[in-house]
Coordinates of C-alpha atoms and ligand atoms in Angstrom, one line a residue:
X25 CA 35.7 7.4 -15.1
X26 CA 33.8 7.7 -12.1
X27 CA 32.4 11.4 -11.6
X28 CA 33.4 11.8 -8.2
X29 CA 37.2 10.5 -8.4
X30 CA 37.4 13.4 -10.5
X31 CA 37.1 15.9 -7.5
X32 CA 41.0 17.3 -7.1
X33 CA 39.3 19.5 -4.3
X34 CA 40.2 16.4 -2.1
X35 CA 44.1 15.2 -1.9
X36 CA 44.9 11.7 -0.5
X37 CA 45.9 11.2 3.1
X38 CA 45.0 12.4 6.4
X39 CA 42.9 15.5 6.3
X40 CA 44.1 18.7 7.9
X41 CA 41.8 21.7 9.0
X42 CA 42.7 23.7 6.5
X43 CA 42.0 21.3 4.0
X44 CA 38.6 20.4 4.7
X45 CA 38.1 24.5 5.2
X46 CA 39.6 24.5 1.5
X47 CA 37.6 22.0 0.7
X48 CA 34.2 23.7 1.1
X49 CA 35.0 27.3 0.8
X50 CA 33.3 29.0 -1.7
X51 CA 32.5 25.5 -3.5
X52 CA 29.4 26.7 -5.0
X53 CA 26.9 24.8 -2.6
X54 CA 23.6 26.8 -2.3
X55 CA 23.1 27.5 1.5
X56 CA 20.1 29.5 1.8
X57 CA 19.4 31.3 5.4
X58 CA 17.5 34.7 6.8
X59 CA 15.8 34.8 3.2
X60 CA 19.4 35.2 1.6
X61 CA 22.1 33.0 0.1
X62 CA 25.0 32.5 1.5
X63 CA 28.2 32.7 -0.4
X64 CA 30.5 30.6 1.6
X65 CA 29.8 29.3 4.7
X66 CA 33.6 29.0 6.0
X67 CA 33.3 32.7 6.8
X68 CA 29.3 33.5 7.4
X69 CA 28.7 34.0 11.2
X70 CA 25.7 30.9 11.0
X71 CA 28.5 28.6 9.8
X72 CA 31.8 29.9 10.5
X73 CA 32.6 28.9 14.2
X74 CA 31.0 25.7 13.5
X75 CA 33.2 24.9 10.3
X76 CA 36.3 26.0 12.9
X77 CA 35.3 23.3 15.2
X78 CA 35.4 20.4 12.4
X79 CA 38.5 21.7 11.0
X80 CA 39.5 21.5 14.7
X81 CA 38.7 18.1 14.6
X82 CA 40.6 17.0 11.7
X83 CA 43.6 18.8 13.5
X84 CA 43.8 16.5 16.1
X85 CA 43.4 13.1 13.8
X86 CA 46.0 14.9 11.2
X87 CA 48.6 15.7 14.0
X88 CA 51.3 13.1 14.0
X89 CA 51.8 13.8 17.7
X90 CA 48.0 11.8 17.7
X91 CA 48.7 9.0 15.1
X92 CA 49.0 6.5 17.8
X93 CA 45.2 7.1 19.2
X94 CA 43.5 8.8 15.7
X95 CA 44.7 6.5 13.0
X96 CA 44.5 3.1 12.1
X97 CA 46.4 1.1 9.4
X98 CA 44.5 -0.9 6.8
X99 CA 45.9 -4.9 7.0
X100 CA 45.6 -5.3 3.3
X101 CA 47.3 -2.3 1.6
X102 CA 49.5 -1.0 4.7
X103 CA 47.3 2.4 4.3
X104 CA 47.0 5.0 7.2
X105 CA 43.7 6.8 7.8
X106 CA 41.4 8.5 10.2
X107 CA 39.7 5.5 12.9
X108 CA 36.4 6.8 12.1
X109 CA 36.6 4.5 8.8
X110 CA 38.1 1.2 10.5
X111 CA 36.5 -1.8 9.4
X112 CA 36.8 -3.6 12.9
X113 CA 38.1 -7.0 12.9
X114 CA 38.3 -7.5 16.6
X115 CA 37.4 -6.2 20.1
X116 CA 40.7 -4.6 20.1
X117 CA 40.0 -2.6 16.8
X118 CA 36.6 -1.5 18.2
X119 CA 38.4 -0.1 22.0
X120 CA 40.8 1.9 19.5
X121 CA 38.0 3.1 17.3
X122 CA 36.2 3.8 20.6
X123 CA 39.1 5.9 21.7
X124 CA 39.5 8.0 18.7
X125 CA 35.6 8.8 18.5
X126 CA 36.0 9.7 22.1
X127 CA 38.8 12.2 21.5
X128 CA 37.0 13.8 18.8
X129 CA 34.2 14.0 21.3
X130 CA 35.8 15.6 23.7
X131 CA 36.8 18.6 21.9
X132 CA 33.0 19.3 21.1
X133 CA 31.9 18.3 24.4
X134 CA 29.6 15.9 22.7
X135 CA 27.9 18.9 21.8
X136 CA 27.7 18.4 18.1
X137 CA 25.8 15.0 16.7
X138 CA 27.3 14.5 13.4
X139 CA 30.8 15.4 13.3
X140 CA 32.5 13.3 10.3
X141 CA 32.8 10.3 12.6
X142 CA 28.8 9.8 12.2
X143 CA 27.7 8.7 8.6
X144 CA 31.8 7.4 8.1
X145 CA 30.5 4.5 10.8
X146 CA 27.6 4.0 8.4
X147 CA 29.8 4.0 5.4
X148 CA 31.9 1.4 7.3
X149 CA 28.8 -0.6 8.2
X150 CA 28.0 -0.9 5.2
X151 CA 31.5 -1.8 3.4
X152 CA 31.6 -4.7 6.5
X153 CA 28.8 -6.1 4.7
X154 CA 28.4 -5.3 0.8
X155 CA 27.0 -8.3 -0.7
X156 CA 23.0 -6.8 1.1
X157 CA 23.8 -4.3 -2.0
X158 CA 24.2 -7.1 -4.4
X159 CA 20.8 -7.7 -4.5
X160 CA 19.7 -10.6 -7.6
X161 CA 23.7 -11.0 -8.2
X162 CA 23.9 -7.5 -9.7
X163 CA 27.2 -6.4 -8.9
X164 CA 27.1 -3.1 -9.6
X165 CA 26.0 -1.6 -6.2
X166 CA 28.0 -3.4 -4.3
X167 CA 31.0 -1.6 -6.1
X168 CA 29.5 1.4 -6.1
X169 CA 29.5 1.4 -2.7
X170 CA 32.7 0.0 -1.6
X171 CA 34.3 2.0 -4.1
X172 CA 32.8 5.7 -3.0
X173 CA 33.6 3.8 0.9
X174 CA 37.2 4.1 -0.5
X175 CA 37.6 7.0 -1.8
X176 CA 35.6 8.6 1.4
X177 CA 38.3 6.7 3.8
X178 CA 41.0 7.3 1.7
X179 CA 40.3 11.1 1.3
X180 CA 38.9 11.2 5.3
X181 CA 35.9 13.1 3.6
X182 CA 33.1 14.6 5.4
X183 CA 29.5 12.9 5.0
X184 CA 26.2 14.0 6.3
X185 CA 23.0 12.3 6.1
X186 CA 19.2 12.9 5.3
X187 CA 17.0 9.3 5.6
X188 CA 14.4 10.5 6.8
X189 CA 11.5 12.6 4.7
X190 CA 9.9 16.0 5.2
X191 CA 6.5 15.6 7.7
X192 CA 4.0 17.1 5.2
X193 CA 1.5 14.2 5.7
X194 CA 2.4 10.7 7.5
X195 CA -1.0 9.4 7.2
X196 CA 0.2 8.8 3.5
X197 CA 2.8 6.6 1.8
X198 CA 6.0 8.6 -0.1
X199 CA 4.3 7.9 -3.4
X200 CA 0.4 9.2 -2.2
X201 CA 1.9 12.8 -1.2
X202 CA 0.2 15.4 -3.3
X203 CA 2.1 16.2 -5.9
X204 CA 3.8 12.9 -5.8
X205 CA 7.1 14.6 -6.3
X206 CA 7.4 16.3 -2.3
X207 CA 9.5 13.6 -1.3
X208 CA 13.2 13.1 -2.4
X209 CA 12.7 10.5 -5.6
X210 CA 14.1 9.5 -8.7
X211 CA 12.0 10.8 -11.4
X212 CA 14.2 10.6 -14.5
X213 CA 16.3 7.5 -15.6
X214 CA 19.0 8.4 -17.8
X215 CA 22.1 6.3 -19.2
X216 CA 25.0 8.0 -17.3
X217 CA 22.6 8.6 -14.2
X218 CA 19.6 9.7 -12.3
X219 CA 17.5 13.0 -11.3
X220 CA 16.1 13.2 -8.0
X221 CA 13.5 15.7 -7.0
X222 CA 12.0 16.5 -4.2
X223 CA 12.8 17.5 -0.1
X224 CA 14.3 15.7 2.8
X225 CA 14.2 16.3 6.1
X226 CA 17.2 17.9 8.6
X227 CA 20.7 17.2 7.4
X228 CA 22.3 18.0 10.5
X229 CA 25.3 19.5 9.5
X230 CA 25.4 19.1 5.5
X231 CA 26.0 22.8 4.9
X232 CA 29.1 22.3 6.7
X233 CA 29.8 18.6 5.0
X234 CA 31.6 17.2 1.8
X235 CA 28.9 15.0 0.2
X236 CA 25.1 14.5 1.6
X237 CA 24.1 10.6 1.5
X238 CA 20.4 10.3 0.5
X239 CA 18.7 7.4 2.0
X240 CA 15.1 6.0 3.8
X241 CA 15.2 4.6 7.0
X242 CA 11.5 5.6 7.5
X243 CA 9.9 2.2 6.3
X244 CA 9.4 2.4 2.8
X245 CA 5.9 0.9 1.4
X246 CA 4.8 -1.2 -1.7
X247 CA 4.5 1.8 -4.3
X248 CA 7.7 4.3 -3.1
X249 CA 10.3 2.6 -5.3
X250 CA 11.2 5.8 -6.6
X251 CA 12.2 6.8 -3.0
X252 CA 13.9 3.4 -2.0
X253 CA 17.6 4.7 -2.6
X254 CA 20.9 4.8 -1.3
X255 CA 23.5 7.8 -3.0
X256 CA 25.6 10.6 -2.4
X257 CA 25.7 13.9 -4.2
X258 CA 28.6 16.2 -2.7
X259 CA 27.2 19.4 -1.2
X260 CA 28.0 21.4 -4.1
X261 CA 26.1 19.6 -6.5
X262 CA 23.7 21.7 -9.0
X263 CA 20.4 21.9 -8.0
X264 CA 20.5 21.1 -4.7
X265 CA 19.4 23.7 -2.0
X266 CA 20.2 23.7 1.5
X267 CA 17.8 25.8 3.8
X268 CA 19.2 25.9 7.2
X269 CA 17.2 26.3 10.7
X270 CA 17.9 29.4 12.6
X271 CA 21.1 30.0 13.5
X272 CA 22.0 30.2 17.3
X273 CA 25.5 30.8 16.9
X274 CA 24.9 34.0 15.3
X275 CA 22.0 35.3 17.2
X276 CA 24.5 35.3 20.2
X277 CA 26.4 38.3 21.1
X278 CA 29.1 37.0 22.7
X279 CA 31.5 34.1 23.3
X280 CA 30.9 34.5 27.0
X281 CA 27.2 34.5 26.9
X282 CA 26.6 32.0 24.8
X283 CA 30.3 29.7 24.3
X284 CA 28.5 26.7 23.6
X285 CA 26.3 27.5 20.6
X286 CA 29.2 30.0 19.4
X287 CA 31.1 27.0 18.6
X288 CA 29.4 23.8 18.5
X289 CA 25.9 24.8 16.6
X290 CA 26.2 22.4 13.5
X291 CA 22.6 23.6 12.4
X292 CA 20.0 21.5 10.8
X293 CA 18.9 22.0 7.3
X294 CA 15.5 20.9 4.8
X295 CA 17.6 19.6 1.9
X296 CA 15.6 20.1 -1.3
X297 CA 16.7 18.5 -4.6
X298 CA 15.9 20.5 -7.3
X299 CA 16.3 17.9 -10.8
X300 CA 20.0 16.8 -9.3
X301 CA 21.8 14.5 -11.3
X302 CA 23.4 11.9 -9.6
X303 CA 25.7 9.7 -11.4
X304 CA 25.3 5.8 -11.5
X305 CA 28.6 5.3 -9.6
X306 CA 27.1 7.4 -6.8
X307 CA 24.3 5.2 -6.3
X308 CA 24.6 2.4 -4.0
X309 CA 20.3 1.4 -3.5
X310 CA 17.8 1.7 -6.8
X311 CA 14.3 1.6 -6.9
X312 CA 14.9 -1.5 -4.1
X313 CA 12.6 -1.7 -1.3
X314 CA 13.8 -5.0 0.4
X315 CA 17.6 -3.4 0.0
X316 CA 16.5 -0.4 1.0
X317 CA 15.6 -1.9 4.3
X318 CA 18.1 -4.4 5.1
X319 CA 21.1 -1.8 4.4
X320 CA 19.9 -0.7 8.1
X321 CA 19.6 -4.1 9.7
X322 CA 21.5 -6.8 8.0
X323 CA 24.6 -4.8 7.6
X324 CA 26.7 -3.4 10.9
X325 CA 25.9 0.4 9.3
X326 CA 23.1 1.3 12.0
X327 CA 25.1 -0.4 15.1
X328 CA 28.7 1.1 13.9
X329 CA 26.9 5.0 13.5
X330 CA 25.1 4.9 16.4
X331 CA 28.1 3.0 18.5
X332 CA 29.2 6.2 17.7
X333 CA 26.3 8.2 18.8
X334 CA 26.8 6.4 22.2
X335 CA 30.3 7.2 22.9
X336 CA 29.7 10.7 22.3
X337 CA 26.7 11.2 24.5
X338 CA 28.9 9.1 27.1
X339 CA 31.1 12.2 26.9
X340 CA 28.2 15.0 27.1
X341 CA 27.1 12.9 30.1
X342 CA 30.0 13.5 31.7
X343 CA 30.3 17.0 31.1
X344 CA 26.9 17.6 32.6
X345 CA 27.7 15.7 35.8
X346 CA 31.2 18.1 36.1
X347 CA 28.6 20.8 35.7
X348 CA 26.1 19.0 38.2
X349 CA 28.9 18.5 40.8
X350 CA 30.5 22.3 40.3
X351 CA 27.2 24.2 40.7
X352 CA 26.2 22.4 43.9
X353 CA 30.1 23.2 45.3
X354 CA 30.0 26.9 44.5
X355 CA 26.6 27.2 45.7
X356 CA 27.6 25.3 48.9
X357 CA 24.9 22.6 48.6
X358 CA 27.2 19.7 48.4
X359 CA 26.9 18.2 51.5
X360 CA 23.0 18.2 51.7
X361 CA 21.6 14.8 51.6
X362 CA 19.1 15.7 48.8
X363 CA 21.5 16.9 46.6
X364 CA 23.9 14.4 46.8
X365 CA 20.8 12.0 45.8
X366 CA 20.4 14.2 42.8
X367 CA 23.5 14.0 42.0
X368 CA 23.4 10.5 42.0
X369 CA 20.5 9.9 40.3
X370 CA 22.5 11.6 37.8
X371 CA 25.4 9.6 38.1
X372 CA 23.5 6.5 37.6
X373 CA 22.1 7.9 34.3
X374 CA 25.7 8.8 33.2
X375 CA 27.2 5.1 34.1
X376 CA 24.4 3.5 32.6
X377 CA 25.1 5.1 29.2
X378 CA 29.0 4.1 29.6
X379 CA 28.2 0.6 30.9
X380 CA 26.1 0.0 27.6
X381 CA 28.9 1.3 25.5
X382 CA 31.3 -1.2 27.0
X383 CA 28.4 -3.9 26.5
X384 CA 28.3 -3.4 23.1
X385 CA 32.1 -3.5 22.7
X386 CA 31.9 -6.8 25.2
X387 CA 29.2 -8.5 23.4
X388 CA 30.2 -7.6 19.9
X389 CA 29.4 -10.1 17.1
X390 CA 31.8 -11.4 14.0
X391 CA 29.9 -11.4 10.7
X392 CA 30.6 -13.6 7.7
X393 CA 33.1 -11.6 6.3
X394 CA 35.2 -11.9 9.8
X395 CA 34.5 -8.3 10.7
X396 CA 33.1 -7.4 14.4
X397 CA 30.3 -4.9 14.9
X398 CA 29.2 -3.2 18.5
X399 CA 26.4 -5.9 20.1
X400 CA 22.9 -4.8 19.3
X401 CA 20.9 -5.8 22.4
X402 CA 22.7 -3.1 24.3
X403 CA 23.4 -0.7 21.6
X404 CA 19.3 -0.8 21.1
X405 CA 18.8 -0.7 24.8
X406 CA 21.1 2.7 24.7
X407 CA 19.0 4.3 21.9
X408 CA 16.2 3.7 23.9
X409 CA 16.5 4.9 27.2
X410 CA 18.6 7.8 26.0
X411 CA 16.1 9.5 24.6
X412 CA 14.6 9.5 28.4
X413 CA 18.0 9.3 30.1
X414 CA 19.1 12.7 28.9
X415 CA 15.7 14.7 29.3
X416 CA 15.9 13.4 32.9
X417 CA 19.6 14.5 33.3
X418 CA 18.4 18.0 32.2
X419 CA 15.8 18.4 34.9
X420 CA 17.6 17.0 37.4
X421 CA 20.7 20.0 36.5
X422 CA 17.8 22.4 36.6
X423 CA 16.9 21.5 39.8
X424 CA 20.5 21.8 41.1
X425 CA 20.9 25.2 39.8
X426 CA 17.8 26.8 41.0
X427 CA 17.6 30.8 40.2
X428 CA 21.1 31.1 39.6
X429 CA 21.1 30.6 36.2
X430 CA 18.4 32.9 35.6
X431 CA 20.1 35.7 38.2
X432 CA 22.7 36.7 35.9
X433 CA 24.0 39.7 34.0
X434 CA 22.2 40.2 30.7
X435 CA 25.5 40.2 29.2
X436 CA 29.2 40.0 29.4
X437 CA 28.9 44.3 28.4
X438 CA 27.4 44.4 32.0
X439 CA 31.3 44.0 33.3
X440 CA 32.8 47.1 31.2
X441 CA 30.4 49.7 33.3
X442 CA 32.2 50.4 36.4
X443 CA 28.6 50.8 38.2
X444 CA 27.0 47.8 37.3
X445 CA 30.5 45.9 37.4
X446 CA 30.6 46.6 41.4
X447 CA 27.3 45.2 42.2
X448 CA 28.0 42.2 40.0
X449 CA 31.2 41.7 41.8
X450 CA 29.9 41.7 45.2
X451 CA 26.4 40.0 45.0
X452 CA 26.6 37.6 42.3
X453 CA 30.0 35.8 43.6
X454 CA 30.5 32.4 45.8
X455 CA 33.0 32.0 48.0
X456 CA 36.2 30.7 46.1
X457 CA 33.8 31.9 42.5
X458 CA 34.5 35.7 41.7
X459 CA 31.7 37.1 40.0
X460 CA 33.2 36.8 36.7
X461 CA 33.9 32.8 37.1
X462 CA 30.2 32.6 38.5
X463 CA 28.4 34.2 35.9
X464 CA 30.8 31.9 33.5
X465 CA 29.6 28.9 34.6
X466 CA 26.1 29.7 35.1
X467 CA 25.7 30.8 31.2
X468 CA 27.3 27.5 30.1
X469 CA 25.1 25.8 32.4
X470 CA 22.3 27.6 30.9
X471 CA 23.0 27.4 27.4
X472 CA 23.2 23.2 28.4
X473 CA 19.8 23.3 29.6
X474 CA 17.4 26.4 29.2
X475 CA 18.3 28.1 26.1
X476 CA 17.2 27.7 22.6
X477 CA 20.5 25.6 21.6
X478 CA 19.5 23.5 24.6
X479 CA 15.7 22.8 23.3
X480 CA 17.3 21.6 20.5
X481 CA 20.0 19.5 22.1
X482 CA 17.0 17.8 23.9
X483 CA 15.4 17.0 20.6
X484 CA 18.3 15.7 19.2
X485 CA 19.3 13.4 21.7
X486 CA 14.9 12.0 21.3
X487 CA 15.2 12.0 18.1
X488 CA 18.6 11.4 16.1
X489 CA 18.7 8.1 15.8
X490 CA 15.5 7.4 13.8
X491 CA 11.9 7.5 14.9
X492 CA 11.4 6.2 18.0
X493 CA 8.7 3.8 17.3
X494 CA 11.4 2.1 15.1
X495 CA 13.9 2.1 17.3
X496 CA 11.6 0.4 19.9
X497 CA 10.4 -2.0 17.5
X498 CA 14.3 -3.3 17.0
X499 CA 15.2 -3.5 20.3
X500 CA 12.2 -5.7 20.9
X501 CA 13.8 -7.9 18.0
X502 CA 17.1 -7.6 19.3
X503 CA 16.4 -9.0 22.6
X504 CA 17.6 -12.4 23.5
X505 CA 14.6 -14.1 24.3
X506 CA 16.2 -17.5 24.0
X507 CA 16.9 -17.4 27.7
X508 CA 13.3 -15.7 28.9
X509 CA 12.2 -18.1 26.8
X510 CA 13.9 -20.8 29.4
X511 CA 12.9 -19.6 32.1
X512 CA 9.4 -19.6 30.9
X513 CA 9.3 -23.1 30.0
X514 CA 11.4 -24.1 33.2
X515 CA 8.5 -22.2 35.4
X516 CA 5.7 -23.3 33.9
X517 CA 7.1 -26.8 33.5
X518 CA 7.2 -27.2 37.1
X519 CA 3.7 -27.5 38.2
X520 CA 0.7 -29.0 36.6
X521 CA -2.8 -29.6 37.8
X522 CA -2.1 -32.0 40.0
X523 CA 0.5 -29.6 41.6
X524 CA 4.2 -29.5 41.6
X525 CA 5.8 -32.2 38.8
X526 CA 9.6 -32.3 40.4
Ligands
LIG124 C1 17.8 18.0 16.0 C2 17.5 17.0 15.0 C3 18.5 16.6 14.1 C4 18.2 15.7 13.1 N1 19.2 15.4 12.2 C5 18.9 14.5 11.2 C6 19.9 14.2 10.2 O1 21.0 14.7 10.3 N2 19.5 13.3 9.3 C7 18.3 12.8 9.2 O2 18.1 12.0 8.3 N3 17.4 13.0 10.1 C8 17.6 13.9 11.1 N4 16.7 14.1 12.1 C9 15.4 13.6 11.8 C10 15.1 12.5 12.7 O3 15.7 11.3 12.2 C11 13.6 12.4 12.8 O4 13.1 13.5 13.4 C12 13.1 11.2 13.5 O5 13.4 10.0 12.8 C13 11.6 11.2 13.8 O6 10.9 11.3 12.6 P1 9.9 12.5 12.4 O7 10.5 13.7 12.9 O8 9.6 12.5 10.9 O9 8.7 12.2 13.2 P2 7.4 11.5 12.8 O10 7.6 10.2 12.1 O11 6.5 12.5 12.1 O12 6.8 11.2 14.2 C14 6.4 12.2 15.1 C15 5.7 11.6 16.2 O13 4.5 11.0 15.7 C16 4.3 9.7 16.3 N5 4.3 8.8 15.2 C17 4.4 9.0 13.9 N6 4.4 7.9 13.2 C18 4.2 6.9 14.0 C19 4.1 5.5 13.9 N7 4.1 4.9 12.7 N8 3.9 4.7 15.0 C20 3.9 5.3 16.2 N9 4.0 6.7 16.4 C21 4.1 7.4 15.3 C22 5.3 9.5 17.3 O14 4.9 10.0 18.6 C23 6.5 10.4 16.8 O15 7.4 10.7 17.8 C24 16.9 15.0 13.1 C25 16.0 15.4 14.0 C26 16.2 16.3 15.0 C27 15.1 16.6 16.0

């Protein structure tokens, strides 16, 4: 029996809030923060509001009211689930998927990187091209794989990921760290399973998820087998400690003040596996270097998560030009020449983001099993220039707001005193913006660009999707050079040294 079909914490069908909140309230995962443990993070004000917003989610792919837009019906068996698990089999398939990801997106404002839509595209990736986990006709992996992909979709589980490892020392290989055990490995082999040991860096949101998928995308050198993997282990699992980052959503005092990192902080966690067992059936990549690396490539996986990425930061874009555009109205700035090229700038930031999404939907590509993943050129070319796209968007919204967002009241209390209240009301107001709808916007604003949830917004849009020298290094595969390569030919063809040959 496999260990994790065993889990009656998850029932069948579209997810609910409540049921995921069910789902991971007091499960017994070890969340460690402020030097204490947490006993359950569906009510501990680090986790609470964020664990709201997922459930949120679920809400709106659960209500029937939405089944038209949230779900999508599997060909085969007839079976309804959640989009974010469609294996596409057309441009049709990935609009809808598109659509979905985009409503979830929209509730968090794009605000929160790995909702459950993330590592599902991964999961889907990957089903959309199991044989790369059939490596020397071992079928065993391959199962594994499409069978926890099933029970995932079928469930509508939550999935976080950690594929990257702890800094410590990158002048060394995984295997060369001192003691060799630092990184997240397998170090014991037994018949019903493995134990890993060792840390991985930054699962965004895993003390919030189901199950944490353990994987490299970091290159993994001759020598790291033990570290070339692919497996889940559900958040719960013995032995496995999650230490989360600071949390901003708790450190803020009010809704008001702070209403973006009261609800959409996901936080960020060093995952350290303390001797977990993990099942056979859970693992997916073992001790396989070359598998290890083509999961990412040769299979849809890192197009289909990060198609996601892209439709989401499409949606944060667009919030921060409604931002852009409404600070420059209330501070009667619109009509200035400068600012409206600001604002275009902006705007052409914002469009080139979306364009690139719909490129990757128009150029999308049909594998050998006759599914249809997001085309790479421009999904690689989004990766890229997002992680200078968005820094850029942020200064540029500085610049538009000026002093404003650091003029304001220290916080919402400064309303309740009647003497404070009046001078707020009559000198921090724009025409048509009473004090208290100035101040509102201004403190979103700021919390978008110039707080500490913003610094680490900024380094998640660099950074999310992988290193960036690896990142670079695919899009300069995935470039069609065939045609440069035309051109090249057709230009230096045309003259020799006697001169022109036409
Ligand atoms: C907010 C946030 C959330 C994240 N969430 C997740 C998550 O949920 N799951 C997950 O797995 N990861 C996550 N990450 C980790 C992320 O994937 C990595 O930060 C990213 O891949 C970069 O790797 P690194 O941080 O180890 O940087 P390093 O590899 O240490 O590189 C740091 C810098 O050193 C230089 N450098 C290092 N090596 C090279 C090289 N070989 N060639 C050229 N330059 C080099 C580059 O300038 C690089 O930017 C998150 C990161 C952030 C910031």
């Amino acid at each position: 029996m496999v260990n994790y079909l065993d889990e009656n914490r998850f029932s069948v069908g579209l997810r609910t809030g409540a049921q995921y909140i069910e789902a991971i309230k007091n499960d017994g995962r070890r969340v460690f923060i402020d030097g204490k443990e947490v006993r359950d993070v569906t009510i501990h004000p680090a986790f609470s509001d964020a664990v709201r917003t997922i459930a949120g989610l679920y809400d709106i792919s659960s209500d029937p009211e939405n089944s038209k837009l949230m779900t999508h019906t599997a060909p085969a068996t007839g079976d309804v689930f959640n989009y974010i698990w469609c294996l596409p089999r057309d441009k049709a398939d990935l609009h809808a998927r598109r659509g979905a990801i985009e409503r979830w997106s929209e509730a968090t404002f794009g605000l929160m990187g790995r909702s459950p839509d993330h590592v599902a595209g991964f999961f889907a990736g990957w089903a959309m091209a199991p044989d790369v986990f059939a490596r020397n006709g071992s079928l065993e992996l391959k199962q594994n794989l499409i069978r926890f992909y099933e029970f995932a979709r079928a469930r509508d589980i939550f999935i976080t990921y950690t594929i990257i490892p702890p800094q410590i020392d990158r002048s060394k290989p995984m295997h060369m760290q001192n003691p060799p055990d630092l990184y997240a490995g397998v170090i014991d082999e037994r018949d019903n399973g493995i134990i890993i040991r060792g840390a991985q860096m930054l699962g965004t949101g895993t003390a919030l998820s189901d199950y944490l998928n353990l994987s490299q995308i970091t290159p993994v050198q001759p020598g790291d087998d033990a570290h070339a993997l692919n497996l889940v282990v559900p958040c719960n699992a013995p032995g496995l400690k999650i230490y989360s980052r600071r949390s901003y959503a708790s450190a803020a005092n009010s809704v008001f003040d702070y209403p973006l990192a009261t609800r959409f902080d996901e936080t960020d966690s060093l995952i350290v596996f303390d001797d977990v067992f993990v099942p056979w059936e859970q693992v997916f990549v073992y001790k396989d270097i070359d598998t290890c690396r083509d999961q990412w490539w040769k299979t849809p996986a890192h197009a289909m998560g990060n198609h996601q990425s892209q439709i989401r930061l499409v949606t944060k874009l667009r919030l921060m030009m409604g931002l852009a555009r409404r600070v420059s109205e209330m501070n009667g700035v619109t009509q200035i020449a400068e600012v409206q090229t600001l604002l275009g700038e902006m705007g052409s930031y914002a469009a080139m983001m979306e364009g690139l999404v719909d490129a990757q939907i128009a150029t999308c590509t049909t594998n050998e099993n006759g599914y249809v993943e997001p085309g790479r050129q421009a999904l690689y070319a989004a990766i890229v220039l997002q992680s200078k796209a968005y820094p850029r968007m942020l200064e540029y919204l500085r610049e538009l707001c000026g002093g404003g967002v650091i003029q304001l009241p220290s916080s919402v209390t400064d309303f309740t005193n009647p003497e404070t209240r009046i001078d707020i009301e009559r000198y921090i107001q724009s025409p048509q913006y009473p004090a208290t709808e100035r101040v509102k916007l201004l403190k979103m604003i700021w919390e978008l660009i110039g707080s500490e949830f913003a610094g680490r917004q900024e380094q998640y849009e660099k950074f999310y999707a992988g290193p960036p020298f690896v990142v670079k290094k695919r899009m300069a595969m995935e470039y069609n050079f065939n045609k440069s390569d035309k051109l090249v030919n057709a230009a230096l063809a045309g003259y020799d040294l006697d001169g022109r040959c036409d």
